[in-house]
Tab-separated table of C-alpha atoms in Angstrom:
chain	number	residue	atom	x	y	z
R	1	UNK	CA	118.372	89.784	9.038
R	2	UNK	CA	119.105	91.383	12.407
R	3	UNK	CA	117.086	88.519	14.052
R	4	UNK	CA	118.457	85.660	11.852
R	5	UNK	CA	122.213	86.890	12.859
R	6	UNK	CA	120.800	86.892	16.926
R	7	UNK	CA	119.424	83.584	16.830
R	8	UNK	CA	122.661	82.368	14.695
R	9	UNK	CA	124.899	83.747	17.160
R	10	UNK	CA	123.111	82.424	20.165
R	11	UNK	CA	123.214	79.141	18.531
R	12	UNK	CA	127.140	79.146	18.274
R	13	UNK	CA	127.286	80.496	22.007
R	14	UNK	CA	125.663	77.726	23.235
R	15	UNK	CA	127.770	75.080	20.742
R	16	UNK	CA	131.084	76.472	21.972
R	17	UNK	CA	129.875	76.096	25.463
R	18	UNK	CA	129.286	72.709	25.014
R	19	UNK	CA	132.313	71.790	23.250
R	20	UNK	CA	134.468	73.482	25.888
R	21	UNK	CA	132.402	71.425	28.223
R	22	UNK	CA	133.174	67.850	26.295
R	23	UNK	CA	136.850	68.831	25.962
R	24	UNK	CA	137.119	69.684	29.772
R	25	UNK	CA	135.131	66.479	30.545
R	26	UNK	CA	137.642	64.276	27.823
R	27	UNK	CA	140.250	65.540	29.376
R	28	UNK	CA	139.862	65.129	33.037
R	29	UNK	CA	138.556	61.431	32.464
R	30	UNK	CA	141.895	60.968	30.385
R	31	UNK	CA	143.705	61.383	33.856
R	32	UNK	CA	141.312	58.956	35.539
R	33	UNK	CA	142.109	56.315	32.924
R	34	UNK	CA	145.820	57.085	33.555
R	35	UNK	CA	146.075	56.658	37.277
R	36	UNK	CA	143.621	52.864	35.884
R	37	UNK	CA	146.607	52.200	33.946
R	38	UNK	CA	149.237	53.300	36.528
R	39	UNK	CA	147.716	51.158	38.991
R	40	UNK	CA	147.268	47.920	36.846
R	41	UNK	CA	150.856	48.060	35.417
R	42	UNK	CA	152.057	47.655	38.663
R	43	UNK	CA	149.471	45.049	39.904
R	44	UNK	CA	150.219	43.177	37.092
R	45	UNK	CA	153.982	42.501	38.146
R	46	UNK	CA	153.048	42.688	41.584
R	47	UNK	CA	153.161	39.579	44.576
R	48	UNK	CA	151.284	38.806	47.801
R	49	UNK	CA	148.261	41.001	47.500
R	50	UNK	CA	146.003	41.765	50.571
R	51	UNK	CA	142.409	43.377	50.354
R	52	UNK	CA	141.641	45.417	53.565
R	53	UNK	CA	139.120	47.851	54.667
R	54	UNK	CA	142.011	50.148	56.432
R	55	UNK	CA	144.876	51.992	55.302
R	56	UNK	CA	145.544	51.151	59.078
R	57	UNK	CA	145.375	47.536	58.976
R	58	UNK	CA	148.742	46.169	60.903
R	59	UNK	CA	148.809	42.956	59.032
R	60	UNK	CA	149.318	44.793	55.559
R	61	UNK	CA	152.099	42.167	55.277
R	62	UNK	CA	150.093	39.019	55.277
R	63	UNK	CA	148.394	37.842	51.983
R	64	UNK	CA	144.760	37.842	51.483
R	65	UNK	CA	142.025	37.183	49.066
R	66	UNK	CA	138.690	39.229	48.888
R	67	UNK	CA	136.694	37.434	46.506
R	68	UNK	CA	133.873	39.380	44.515
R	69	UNK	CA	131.401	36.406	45.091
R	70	UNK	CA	132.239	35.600	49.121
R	71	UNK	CA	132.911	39.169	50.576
R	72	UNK	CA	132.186	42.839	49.744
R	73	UNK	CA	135.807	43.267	48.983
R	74	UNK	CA	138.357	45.980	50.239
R	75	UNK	CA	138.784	49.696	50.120
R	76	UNK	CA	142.935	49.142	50.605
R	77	UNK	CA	144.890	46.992	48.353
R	78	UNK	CA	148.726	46.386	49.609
R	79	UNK	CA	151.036	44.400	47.177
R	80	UNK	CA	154.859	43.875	46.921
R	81	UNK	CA	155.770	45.680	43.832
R	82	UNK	CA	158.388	44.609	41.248
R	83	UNK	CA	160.640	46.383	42.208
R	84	UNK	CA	160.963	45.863	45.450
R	85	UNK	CA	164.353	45.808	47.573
R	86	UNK	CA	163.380	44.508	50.918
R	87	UNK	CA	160.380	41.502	51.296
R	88	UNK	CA	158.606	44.007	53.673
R	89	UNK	CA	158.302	46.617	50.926
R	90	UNK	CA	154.754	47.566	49.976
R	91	UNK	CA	152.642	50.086	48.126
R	92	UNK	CA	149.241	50.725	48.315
R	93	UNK	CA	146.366	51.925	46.528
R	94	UNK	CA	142.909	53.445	48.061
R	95	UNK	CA	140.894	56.508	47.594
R	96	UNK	CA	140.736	58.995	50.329
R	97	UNK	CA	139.656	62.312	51.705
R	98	UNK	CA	142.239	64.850	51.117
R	99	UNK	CA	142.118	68.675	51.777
R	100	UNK	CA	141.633	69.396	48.121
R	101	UNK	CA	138.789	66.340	47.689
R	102	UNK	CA	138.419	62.745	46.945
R	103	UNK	CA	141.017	61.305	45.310
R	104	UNK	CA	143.192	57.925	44.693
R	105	UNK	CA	146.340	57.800	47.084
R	106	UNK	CA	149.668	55.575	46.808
R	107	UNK	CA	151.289	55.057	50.017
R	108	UNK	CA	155.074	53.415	49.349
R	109	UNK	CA	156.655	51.249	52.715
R	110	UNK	CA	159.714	50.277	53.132
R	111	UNK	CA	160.660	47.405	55.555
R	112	UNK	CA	157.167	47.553	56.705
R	113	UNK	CA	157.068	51.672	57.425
R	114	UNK	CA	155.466	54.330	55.214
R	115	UNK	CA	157.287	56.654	53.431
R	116	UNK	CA	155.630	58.223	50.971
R	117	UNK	CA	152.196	59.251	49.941
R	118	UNK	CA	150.920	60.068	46.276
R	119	UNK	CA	148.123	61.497	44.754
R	120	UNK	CA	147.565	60.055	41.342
R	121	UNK	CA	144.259	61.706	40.347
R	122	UNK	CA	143.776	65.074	39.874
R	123	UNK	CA	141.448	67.716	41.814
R	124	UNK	CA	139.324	67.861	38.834
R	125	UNK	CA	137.914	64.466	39.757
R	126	UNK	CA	135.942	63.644	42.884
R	127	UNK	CA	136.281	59.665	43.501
R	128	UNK	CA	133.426	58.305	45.395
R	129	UNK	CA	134.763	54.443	45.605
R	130	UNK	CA	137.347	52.395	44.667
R	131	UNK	CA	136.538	49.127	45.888
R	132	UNK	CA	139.323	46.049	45.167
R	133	UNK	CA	138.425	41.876	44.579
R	134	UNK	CA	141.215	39.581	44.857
R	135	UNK	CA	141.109	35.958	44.481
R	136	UNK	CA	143.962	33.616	44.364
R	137	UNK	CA	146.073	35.372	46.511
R	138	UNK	CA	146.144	33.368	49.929
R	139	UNK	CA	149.246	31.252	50.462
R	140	UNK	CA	149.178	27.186	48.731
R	141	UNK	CA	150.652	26.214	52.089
R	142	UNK	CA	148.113	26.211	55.156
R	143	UNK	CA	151.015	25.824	57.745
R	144	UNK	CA	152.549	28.791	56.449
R	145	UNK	CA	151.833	31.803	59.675
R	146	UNK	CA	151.227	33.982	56.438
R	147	UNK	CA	147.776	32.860	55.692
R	148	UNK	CA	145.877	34.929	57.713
R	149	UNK	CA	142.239	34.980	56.690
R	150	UNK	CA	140.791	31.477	58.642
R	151	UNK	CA	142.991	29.626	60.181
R	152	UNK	CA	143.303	25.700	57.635
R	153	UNK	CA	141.342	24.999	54.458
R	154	UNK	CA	142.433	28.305	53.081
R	155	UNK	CA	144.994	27.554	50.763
R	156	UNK	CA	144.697	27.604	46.621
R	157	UNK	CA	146.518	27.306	43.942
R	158	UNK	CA	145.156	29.837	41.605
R	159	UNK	CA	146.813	33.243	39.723
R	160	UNK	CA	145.514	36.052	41.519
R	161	UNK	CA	143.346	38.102	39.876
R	162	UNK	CA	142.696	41.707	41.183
R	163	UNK	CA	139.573	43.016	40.409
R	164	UNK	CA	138.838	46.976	40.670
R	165	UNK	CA	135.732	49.270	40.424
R	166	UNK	CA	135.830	53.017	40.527
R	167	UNK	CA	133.149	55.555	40.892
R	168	UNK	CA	132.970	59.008	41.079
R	169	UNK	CA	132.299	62.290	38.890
R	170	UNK	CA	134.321	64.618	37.088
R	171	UNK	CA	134.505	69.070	38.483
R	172	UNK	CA	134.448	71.221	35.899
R	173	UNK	CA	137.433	73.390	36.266
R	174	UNK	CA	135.283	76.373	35.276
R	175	UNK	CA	133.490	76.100	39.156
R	176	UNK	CA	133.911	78.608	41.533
R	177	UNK	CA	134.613	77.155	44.944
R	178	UNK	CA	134.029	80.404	46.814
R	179	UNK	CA	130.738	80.788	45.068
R	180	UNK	CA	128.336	78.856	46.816
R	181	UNK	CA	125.625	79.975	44.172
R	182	UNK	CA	127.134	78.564	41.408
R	183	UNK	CA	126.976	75.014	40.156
R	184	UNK	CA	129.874	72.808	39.247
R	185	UNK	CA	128.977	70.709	35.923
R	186	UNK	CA	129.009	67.351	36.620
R	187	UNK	CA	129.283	63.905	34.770
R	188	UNK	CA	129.203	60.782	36.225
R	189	UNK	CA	131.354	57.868	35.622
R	190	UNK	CA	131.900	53.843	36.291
R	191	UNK	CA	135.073	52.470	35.427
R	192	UNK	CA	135.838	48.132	36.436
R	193	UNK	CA	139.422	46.612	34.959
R	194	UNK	CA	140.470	42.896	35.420
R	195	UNK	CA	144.378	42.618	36.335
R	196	UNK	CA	145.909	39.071	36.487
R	197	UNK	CA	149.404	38.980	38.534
R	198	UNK	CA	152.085	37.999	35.510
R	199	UNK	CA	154.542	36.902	38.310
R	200	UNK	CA	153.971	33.395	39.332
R	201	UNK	CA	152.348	33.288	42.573
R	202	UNK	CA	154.213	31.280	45.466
């Protein structure tokens, strides 16, 4: 009996550890598929979108497409938000190094200067990529200065489309940082959303 009730009760140890494990897993990828949603809700009412490889990039204001079957796309999108006051107002969305790890950033500028910086993913989650595809988004009119990417013959007339991948892997809260001997549980996770702009592009 003694050795039924060990083996019984090692058995539920090890099922509790696991469900505490699922639950802390469930809930840290519930705030990764919050900041998706945070980010698509405002691409989708969103205008003149530019793909870039730089939060740095001094020509955040000019449109730009990054199409997923021409380029490797962009680690930076910028976009005019809804709402907007000024036509140099942007926000941006990329996935940086912080202090506390690797996370998803908003920048906000106003009249073309930044000022404001988010972090819309939580600690628990170490982002290894966020990569952005836009087509459609370079101006219909190839006098316009705006278009930016090649000079003529880069106009189109199509609804941008933003297309967004995100890798990385979820930190059990449960680690440790100070102990170097002890391993964080891990899982591993690909996420890709669609957006189409709902605002009829100019």
């Amino acid at each position: 009996f003694s050795f039924m009730m060990t083996l019984a009760t090692s058995v539920l140890y090890s099922t509790q550890a696991i469900n505490v494990k699922i639950q802390e897993t469930q809930s840290i990828l519930d705030n990764v598929n919050i900041a998706i949603d945070t980010m698509s809700r405002e691409i989708r009412y969103g205008t003149d979108f530019r793909a870039s490889n730089s939060i740095e990039d001094t020509n955040f204001l000019r449109r730009k497409s990054s199409r997923y079957d021409t380029t490797h796309g962009g680690k930076v999108l910028f976009f005019k938000p809804q709402d907007s006051e000024n036509d140099d107002d942007r926000v941006a969305y990329y996935a940086s190094t912080t202090p506390y790890g690797n996370v998803i950033l908003k920048d906000e500028y106003t009249n073309g200067v930044r000022t404001r910086r988010y972090e819309i993913t939580s600690n628990d989650v170490k982002i290894k990529s966020l990569i952005f595809y836009v087509n459609g988004a370079n101006t219909s009119i190839v006098s316009d200065p705006n278009n930016e990417p090649n000079g003529v013959g880069d106009e189109d007339h199509i609804q941008p489309l933003i297309t967004l991948t995100l890798s990385g892997e979820t930190i059990s809260s449960t680690f440790n940082a100070s102990n170097t001997s002890q391993k964080a549980s891990t899982t591993k996770f690909i996420i890709q959303s669609s957006v189409s702009a709902r605002t009829l592009d100019k």
